[in-house]
Amino acid sequence: MASPEHLALRTKSPTITTTTVPACTMVTFTEKKPPFHATNLGELAAGALRHGMTWTIFRPEEGVFLAEGNGHTLRLQLPPSYTFEYSPQPVIGSAVSNSLYVESPLVDKLFFGILPGDPALKLPDYHMGTSSDVYHTMYTLDPTGIATKKIRDNRHPSLAPKCLFGFSDIIPLACAMLRGFDPQNTFARLPIPAEYTVGLLTHQEGFVIFRHRLDDFIAAPQYTVTPALPVPYMIDQIREMYHAMMRDFPEWEDEVLANKQMNNRSPKFLARTLENWTICTDYFKGIHETTGPTFYRDLMAAHLKNAVNWWHQAWHRMRAGKERDNYGLRDYIAEGMHLYWDYIELIVEDMESKGWLGVPREKLREAWVVMIFRGFCWWRCHWMMEGDGMCEAPPRLPSGYYIRPVDIPDAEGGFVVVPAGQEADA
C-alpha cells in the first residue's frame, strides 16, 4: 500500500478519476509524469489508522475525509473541489509505538469490523462491526435464533447496551494468529472490531477459575478411583502447559500486567505462548483429517450458543446465594467461568445433535478444553485496548469499503487497482 508519506510526495497537480465497483468506491490518483500510485478508499483508510490516526470525518458520499492522531493530520477532499494535506508531526517514545498496530492485510479487516477466520481451521471471515452484523453472525452459527435473541436481551438499554457477553469469545476462538509467529516482533496491538471485545478468555478471573476447574476435572473419581480411566492425553498436556506458563510468566494470568506491556511483550513469553497455540491448532487440524473440516466450527458454535447465557445466569446464581469460589477475584466474572465448565455437557449434546455421534464424549470434552486454552493463548499474543476498559468506541469503518487491492504496472509504468477476486484475471 502507498503510505501517507508516499501519497504526499505525489500530489503536485494531480487529476482524479473515480469509478464505482460493488461495495467500494475506487479512487485513482494520476499524474502525467510521473504516474501516480493508485489506491482505494479502504486502503487509504486503513493506512491512516495503522499510523495511529482516527478518522474523525469519513463521509465517502460527500468526498470529505479527516484523520487525526499520533501527531498526524490527514485531510482529503474529493472532486469537485480537490485537496490533499498530510502533516506528519513525529513523536518519539513508547507512546508512539503503543499507538501503532500490527501491519497485515488480515489486520486491516478489523478496522472495518471484519474478523478474519483462521484458514488453518477452515473458518470464514465473520462480520461484527455493527449490531446487525453481530446478530447475523450469531444466527449463522446457531440457526435456531435462541442465542441471537439472548444477545439482544443482554444489550437492552437498561442492562448492558454495548456488551457482547459470551459472543466476544469468537475473537480468540475464530481469529487467525494476526501478530505473526516471530517472537522477536513484540508488536501485539490490533484494531477493535466491535463495541465489546473482552470476555472470560481475556480476564484473570477466567484464567484462574479455568485452572482450578481443570485440576478438579482431572482429580474426579473416574480418573483417580480404581478402576480408573486414563486422563485424556491432551487434557493432561493442557494442565502441564498451563501450570508451566503460570510458573514462568506472571503476565499469563494477570491481564493488567499483560496489557501494561502493550506493544512491548516479552519475546520469551510470546515464543512459549505461540508454541502452545500452535500445538492446540495442530490438534484440531489432526481431528479435521479424520472427521472432516467442520468439527472445530461446530464446536465453537456450540460453545458460543451457551456462552451468551453466562452473564445473566451468573447474576441469577449470585442473587440466590449459589455463587462458587472466586479466589478473591471479581465474583460475577469468576462465576461466569464456572458456568462455562457447567456447559460442557450441553456442548457435548449439541455436537451430537449436529451428527458427531461417532466422536466419543471424552474426546468432545477434551476438544473443548483445548479450544478454550487455545483462546487464552491467542489473547496473550494480542492486545486491543488499554487497562480495564470494558467497552470502547473503536475507529471502525463501514465493511463495504474494505477491499484488498493489487498493484499491477500498466503500459505507461503506472499502476492500476484490481478489486479483490479479480487478481487472476489481471
Coordinates of C-alpha atoms in Angstrom, one line a residue:
M1 CA 0.0 0.0 0.0
A2 CA 1.1 3.6 -0.6
S3 CA 1.8 5.1 2.8
P4 CA 0.5 8.7 3.5
E5 CA 4.1 9.9 3.1
H6 CA 4.2 8.3 -0.4
L7 CA 0.9 9.9 -1.3
A8 CA 2.1 13.3 -0.1
L9 CA 5.1 13.3 -2.3
R10 CA 3.0 12.8 -5.4
T11 CA 0.2 15.3 -5.0
K12 CA 1.6 18.0 -7.3
S13 CA -1.0 18.9 -10.0
P14 CA -2.9 15.6 -9.8
T15 CA -6.1 14.7 -11.6
I16 CA -8.6 12.3 -10.2
T17 CA -11.0 9.8 -11.6
T18 CA -13.5 7.8 -9.6
T19 CA -15.0 4.5 -10.5
T20 CA -17.8 2.8 -8.6
V21 CA -17.5 -1.0 -8.2
P22 CA -19.6 -3.2 -6.0
A23 CA -19.3 -2.4 -2.3
C24 CA -16.4 0.0 -2.8
T25 CA -15.6 3.3 -4.4
M26 CA -12.3 3.2 -6.2
V27 CA -10.3 6.4 -6.3
T28 CA -7.4 6.6 -8.7
F29 CA -4.9 9.5 -8.4
T30 CA -2.9 10.1 -11.6
E31 CA -0.3 12.5 -12.9
K32 CA 1.0 12.8 -16.4
K33 CA 4.6 12.4 -15.3
P34 CA 5.5 10.5 -13.3
P35 CA 2.4 8.2 -13.0
F36 CA 0.7 8.4 -9.6
H37 CA 0.3 5.3 -7.4
A38 CA -3.3 4.2 -7.4
T39 CA -5.2 3.5 -4.2
N40 CA -8.8 3.0 -3.0
L41 CA -10.7 4.4 0.0
G42 CA -10.4 1.2 2.0
E43 CA -6.6 1.1 1.6
L44 CA -6.3 4.8 2.4
A45 CA -8.5 4.5 5.4
A46 CA -6.6 1.5 6.8
G47 CA -3.2 3.2 6.1
A48 CA -4.1 6.2 8.3
L49 CA -5.4 4.0 11.1
R50 CA -2.2 2.0 11.0
H51 CA -0.3 5.2 11.6
G52 CA -2.2 5.7 14.9
M53 CA -4.7 8.2 13.4
T54 CA -8.5 8.1 13.9
W55 CA -11.0 9.1 11.2
T56 CA -12.9 12.0 12.8
I57 CA -14.7 12.6 9.4
F58 CA -15.3 9.7 7.0
R59 CA -18.1 10.7 4.6
P60 CA -17.5 9.0 1.2
E61 CA -20.8 10.1 -0.2
E62 CA -19.6 13.7 0.2
G63 CA -15.9 13.1 -0.6
V64 CA -14.8 14.5 2.8
F65 CA -12.3 12.8 5.0
L66 CA -10.2 13.9 8.0
A67 CA -7.9 11.6 10.1
E68 CA -6.0 12.9 13.1
G69 CA -3.9 11.4 15.9
N70 CA -0.4 10.3 16.9
G71 CA 0.8 13.8 15.9
H72 CA -0.5 13.4 12.3
T73 CA -3.3 15.1 10.3
L74 CA -4.6 13.7 7.0
R75 CA -7.2 15.7 5.2
L76 CA -8.8 14.7 1.8
Q77 CA -11.5 16.4 -0.3
L78 CA -12.5 14.7 -3.5
P79 CA -14.0 16.4 -6.5
P80 CA -15.4 18.7 -7.4
S81 CA -13.0 20.6 -5.1
Y82 CA -9.9 18.5 -4.5
T83 CA -7.4 19.0 -1.7
F84 CA -4.9 16.6 -0.1
E85 CA -3.0 17.6 3.0
Y86 CA -0.7 15.4 5.1
S87 CA 1.0 17.0 8.1
P88 CA 3.2 14.5 9.9
Q89 CA 4.4 15.5 13.4
P90 CA 6.7 12.7 14.5
V91 CA 6.6 12.0 18.2
I92 CA 9.4 9.9 19.8
G93 CA 8.9 7.4 22.6
S94 CA 6.8 4.5 23.7
A95 CA 3.6 6.5 23.3
V96 CA 4.1 6.3 19.5
S97 CA 4.9 2.5 19.4
N98 CA 1.9 1.7 21.6
S99 CA -0.4 3.7 19.3
L100 CA 0.6 1.6 16.2
Y101 CA -0.9 -1.6 15.0
V102 CA 0.4 -4.9 13.7
E103 CA 0.7 -4.4 10.0
S104 CA -1.0 -7.1 7.9
P105 CA -3.8 -7.3 5.3
L106 CA -5.7 -9.5 7.7
V107 CA -5.4 -6.9 10.5
D108 CA -6.7 -4.3 8.2
K109 CA -10.0 -6.2 8.1
L110 CA -10.5 -5.4 11.8
F111 CA -10.7 -1.7 11.0
F112 CA -13.9 -2.5 9.1
G113 CA -15.4 -4.8 11.7
I114 CA -14.4 -8.0 9.9
L115 CA -12.9 -10.8 11.9
P116 CA -10.5 -12.8 9.7
G117 CA -11.2 -16.5 10.4
D118 CA -8.3 -18.9 10.8
P119 CA -7.8 -20.7 7.4
A120 CA -5.9 -23.5 9.2
L121 CA -9.2 -24.4 10.8
K122 CA -11.3 -23.8 7.7
L123 CA -13.0 -20.8 9.3
P124 CA -14.6 -18.0 7.2
D125 CA -14.4 -14.3 8.0
Y126 CA -17.1 -13.1 10.4
H127 CA -18.7 -9.6 10.4
M128 CA -19.1 -8.0 13.8
G129 CA -18.7 -4.2 13.3
T130 CA -22.4 -3.4 13.9
S131 CA -25.2 -4.8 16.0
S132 CA -26.8 -6.2 12.9
D133 CA -23.5 -7.8 11.9
V134 CA -23.3 -9.5 15.3
Y135 CA -26.8 -10.8 15.1
H136 CA -26.4 -12.1 11.6
T137 CA -23.1 -13.9 12.5
M138 CA -24.6 -15.5 15.6
Y139 CA -27.6 -16.6 13.6
T140 CA -25.3 -18.3 11.0
L141 CA -23.7 -20.2 13.9
D142 CA -26.9 -21.0 15.7
P143 CA -29.8 -21.0 13.2
T144 CA -32.4 -21.6 16.0
G145 CA -32.1 -17.9 16.8
I146 CA -32.1 -18.6 20.5
A147 CA -28.5 -17.3 21.0
T148 CA -29.2 -14.2 18.9
K149 CA -32.2 -13.4 21.0
K150 CA -30.1 -13.7 24.2
I151 CA -27.5 -11.3 22.8
R152 CA -30.3 -8.8 22.0
D153 CA -31.8 -9.2 25.5
N154 CA -28.4 -8.6 27.2
R155 CA -27.9 -5.4 25.1
H156 CA -31.2 -3.9 26.4
P157 CA -30.6 -0.2 27.2
S158 CA -31.4 -0.8 30.9
L159 CA -28.8 -3.6 31.1
A160 CA -25.6 -3.5 29.0
P161 CA -26.4 -2.0 25.6
K162 CA -22.8 -2.2 24.2
C163 CA -21.8 -5.6 25.6
L164 CA -21.5 -8.9 23.8
F165 CA -21.2 -11.3 26.8
G166 CA -20.1 -14.7 25.6
F167 CA -20.3 -13.8 21.9
S168 CA -17.0 -11.9 22.1
D169 CA -15.3 -15.3 22.6
I170 CA -15.5 -15.6 18.8
I171 CA -12.5 -13.3 18.6
P172 CA -9.8 -15.5 20.2
L173 CA -11.5 -18.8 19.1
A174 CA -12.0 -18.0 15.4
C175 CA -9.3 -15.4 14.5
A176 CA -6.1 -16.2 12.8
M177 CA -2.7 -15.5 14.6
L178 CA -2.6 -11.9 13.3
R179 CA 0.7 -10.9 15.0
G180 CA 2.7 -13.5 13.1
F181 CA 5.0 -16.1 14.5
D182 CA 8.2 -14.2 15.1
P183 CA 8.5 -13.7 18.9
Q184 CA 11.2 -11.1 18.4
N185 CA 8.5 -8.8 16.9
T186 CA 6.8 -7.6 20.1
F187 CA 4.0 -5.7 18.4
A188 CA 0.7 -7.0 19.6
R189 CA -1.9 -4.2 19.2
L190 CA -4.9 -4.9 17.0
P191 CA -7.9 -2.7 16.0
I192 CA -11.1 -3.2 17.9
P193 CA -13.6 -4.9 15.5
A194 CA -16.7 -4.5 17.7
E195 CA -18.0 -2.4 20.5
Y196 CA -17.1 -5.1 23.0
T197 CA -14.1 -7.3 22.6
V198 CA -13.1 -8.5 26.1
G199 CA -14.5 -11.6 27.8
L200 CA -13.9 -14.5 30.1
L201 CA -11.0 -15.6 27.9
T202 CA -9.3 -12.2 28.5
H203 CA -9.9 -11.7 32.2
Q204 CA -7.8 -13.0 35.0
E205 CA -10.9 -14.5 36.6
G206 CA -11.4 -16.7 33.5
F207 CA -7.8 -17.9 33.6
V208 CA -7.8 -18.7 37.4
I209 CA -11.2 -20.4 37.5
F210 CA -10.3 -22.4 34.4
R211 CA -7.1 -23.6 36.1
H212 CA -8.9 -24.7 39.3
R213 CA -11.8 -26.4 37.4
L214 CA -9.3 -28.2 35.1
D215 CA -7.4 -29.5 38.2
D216 CA -10.8 -30.6 39.7
F217 CA -11.7 -32.3 36.4
I218 CA -8.6 -34.4 36.4
A219 CA -9.0 -35.2 40.1
A220 CA -12.5 -36.5 39.5
P221 CA -13.2 -40.1 40.7
Q222 CA -13.4 -41.6 37.2
Y223 CA -9.7 -40.7 36.8
T224 CA -8.5 -41.4 40.4
V225 CA -10.5 -44.3 41.9
T226 CA -9.7 -47.9 40.8
P227 CA -10.6 -49.0 38.2
A228 CA -9.7 -45.5 37.0
L229 CA -10.0 -44.3 33.4
P230 CA -6.9 -42.7 31.9
V231 CA -7.0 -38.9 31.8
P232 CA -7.4 -37.8 28.2
Y233 CA -4.0 -37.1 26.8
M234 CA -4.5 -33.5 25.7
I235 CA -6.3 -32.5 28.9
D236 CA -3.3 -33.7 30.8
Q237 CA -1.0 -31.8 28.4
I238 CA -3.0 -28.6 28.7
R239 CA -2.7 -28.8 32.5
E240 CA 1.1 -29.1 32.2
M241 CA 1.3 -26.3 29.7
Y242 CA -1.0 -24.0 31.8
H243 CA 0.9 -24.6 35.0
A244 CA 4.3 -24.0 33.3
M245 CA 3.0 -20.7 31.9
M246 CA 1.8 -19.6 35.3
R247 CA 5.1 -20.6 36.9
D248 CA 7.3 -18.9 34.4
F249 CA 5.3 -15.8 33.4
P250 CA 3.2 -13.7 35.8
E251 CA 1.6 -11.9 32.9
W252 CA 0.0 -15.2 31.8
E253 CA -2.9 -14.9 34.3
D254 CA -2.6 -11.2 35.2
E255 CA -4.4 -9.3 32.4
V256 CA -3.5 -5.9 33.9
L257 CA 0.2 -6.8 33.7
A258 CA -0.1 -8.2 30.2
N259 CA -1.9 -5.1 29.0
K260 CA 0.7 -2.8 30.5
Q261 CA 3.2 -4.5 28.2
M262 CA 1.2 -3.3 25.2
N263 CA 3.5 -3.5 22.2
N264 CA 6.5 -4.5 24.3
R265 CA 5.7 -8.0 25.3
S266 CA 8.5 -10.4 26.4
P267 CA 9.9 -12.4 23.4
K268 CA 10.3 -15.4 25.7
F269 CA 6.7 -15.1 26.8
L270 CA 5.5 -14.7 23.2
A271 CA 7.6 -17.7 22.0
R272 CA 6.1 -20.0 24.6
T273 CA 2.6 -18.8 24.1
L274 CA 2.9 -19.1 20.3
E275 CA 4.2 -22.7 20.7
N276 CA 1.3 -23.6 22.9
W277 CA -1.2 -22.1 20.5
T278 CA 0.3 -24.0 17.6
I279 CA 0.1 -27.3 19.5
C280 CA -3.6 -26.7 20.0
T281 CA -4.1 -25.7 16.4
D282 CA -2.3 -28.8 15.2
Y283 CA -4.6 -30.9 17.5
F284 CA -7.7 -29.6 15.7
K285 CA -6.0 -30.0 12.2
G286 CA -5.5 -33.6 13.1
I287 CA -9.1 -34.1 14.1
H288 CA -10.2 -32.5 10.8
E289 CA -8.1 -35.0 8.9
T290 CA -10.0 -37.9 10.4
T291 CA -13.5 -36.4 11.0
G292 CA -14.0 -33.6 8.5
P293 CA -13.3 -29.9 8.2
T294 CA -16.3 -28.6 10.1
F295 CA -15.6 -30.1 13.5
Y296 CA -13.9 -27.0 15.0
R297 CA -16.6 -24.6 13.6
D298 CA -19.3 -26.8 15.1
L299 CA -17.5 -27.0 18.5
M300 CA -17.0 -23.2 18.5
A301 CA -20.7 -22.6 17.6
A302 CA -21.9 -24.9 20.4
H303 CA -19.7 -23.1 22.9
L304 CA -20.9 -19.6 21.8
K305 CA -24.6 -20.8 21.8
N306 CA -24.2 -21.5 25.5
A307 CA -21.6 -18.8 26.4
V308 CA -24.0 -16.0 25.6
N309 CA -26.0 -17.0 28.7
W310 CA -23.3 -16.7 31.3
W311 CA -23.8 -13.1 32.3
H312 CA -27.5 -13.4 33.2
Q313 CA -27.0 -16.8 34.8
A314 CA -24.1 -15.6 36.9
W315 CA -26.0 -12.8 38.4
H316 CA -29.0 -15.0 39.0
R317 CA -26.9 -17.5 40.9
M318 CA -25.3 -14.7 43.0
R319 CA -28.7 -13.3 43.9
A320 CA -29.7 -16.7 45.0
G321 CA -26.6 -17.2 47.1
K322 CA -25.3 -20.0 44.9
E323 CA -22.0 -18.5 43.7
R324 CA -18.9 -20.6 43.9
D325 CA -15.3 -19.8 45.0
N326 CA -13.9 -16.7 43.2
Y327 CA -10.5 -16.9 44.8
G328 CA -10.6 -13.3 45.8
L329 CA -11.4 -12.1 42.3
R330 CA -14.4 -10.4 40.8
D331 CA -17.3 -12.6 41.8
Y332 CA -19.6 -12.4 38.8
I333 CA -16.9 -12.9 36.2
A334 CA -15.4 -15.9 38.2
E335 CA -18.9 -17.4 38.3
G336 CA -19.1 -17.0 34.6
M337 CA -16.1 -19.3 34.0
H338 CA -17.6 -21.8 36.5
L339 CA -20.7 -21.7 34.2
Y340 CA -18.5 -22.4 31.2
W341 CA -17.4 -25.7 32.7
D342 CA -21.1 -26.4 33.6
Y343 CA -21.9 -26.0 29.9
I344 CA -19.6 -28.8 28.8
E345 CA -22.3 -31.5 28.8
L346 CA -24.7 -29.2 26.9
I347 CA -21.9 -28.6 24.3
V348 CA -21.4 -32.3 24.0
E349 CA -25.1 -32.8 23.4
D350 CA -25.2 -30.1 20.8
M351 CA -22.3 -31.6 19.0
E352 CA -24.0 -35.0 18.9
S353 CA -27.2 -33.3 17.6
K354 CA -25.0 -32.0 14.7
G355 CA -24.0 -35.5 13.7
W356 CA -20.8 -36.0 15.7
L357 CA -22.2 -39.2 17.4
G358 CA -19.1 -41.1 16.2
V359 CA -16.8 -39.0 18.3
P360 CA -16.5 -40.3 21.9
R361 CA -17.9 -38.0 24.6
E362 CA -14.5 -37.9 26.3
K363 CA -13.0 -36.6 23.0
L364 CA -15.6 -33.9 22.8
R365 CA -14.8 -32.7 26.3
E366 CA -11.1 -32.8 25.6
A367 CA -11.6 -30.8 22.5
W368 CA -13.5 -28.1 24.4
V369 CA -10.7 -27.8 27.0
V370 CA -8.1 -27.5 24.2
M371 CA -10.2 -24.8 22.4
I372 CA -10.5 -22.7 25.5
F373 CA -6.8 -22.9 26.3
R374 CA -6.0 -22.0 22.7
G375 CA -8.2 -18.9 23.1
F376 CA -6.3 -17.9 26.2
C377 CA -3.0 -18.2 24.2
W378 CA -4.5 -16.0 21.4
W379 CA -5.4 -13.2 23.7
R380 CA -2.0 -13.2 25.4
C381 CA -0.4 -12.8 22.0
H382 CA -2.5 -9.7 21.1
W383 CA -3.7 -6.5 22.7
M384 CA -6.8 -4.4 21.7
M385 CA -7.3 -1.9 24.5
E386 CA -5.6 -0.3 27.5
G387 CA -6.3 -1.0 31.1
D388 CA -9.6 -2.4 32.2
G389 CA -11.8 -0.6 29.8
M390 CA -14.8 -2.8 29.1
C391 CA -16.3 -1.0 26.1
E392 CA -14.7 1.4 23.7
A393 CA -15.8 3.2 20.6
P394 CA -13.3 1.8 18.0
P395 CA -12.5 3.6 14.8
R396 CA -14.4 1.1 12.7
L397 CA -15.4 2.0 9.1
P398 CA -18.2 0.5 7.0
S399 CA -17.3 -3.0 6.0
G400 CA -18.3 -2.2 2.4
Y401 CA -15.2 -0.1 2.0
Y402 CA -12.8 -2.9 2.8
I403 CA -11.0 -4.2 -0.3
R404 CA -7.7 -5.9 -0.9
P405 CA -6.1 -4.1 -3.8
V406 CA -3.4 -5.5 -6.1
D407 CA -0.9 -3.1 -7.8
I408 CA 0.0 -4.0 -11.4
P409 CA 2.2 -1.8 -13.6
D410 CA 0.4 -0.5 -16.6
A411 CA 1.8 0.2 -20.1
E412 CA 2.8 3.7 -19.0
G413 CA 4.7 2.3 -16.0
G414 CA 2.0 3.4 -13.6
F415 CA -0.4 1.3 -11.6
V416 CA -4.0 0.2 -11.6
V417 CA -6.1 -1.2 -8.7
V418 CA -7.8 -4.5 -9.2
P419 CA -10.8 -5.4 -7.0
A420 CA -10.4 -8.4 -4.7
G421 CA -11.3 -11.6 -6.5
Q422 CA -10.1 -10.4 -9.9
E423 CA -6.4 -10.7 -9.4
A424 CA -6.0 -13.8 -11.6
D425 CA -7.8 -12.1 -14.5
A426 CA -5.5 -9.1 -14.2

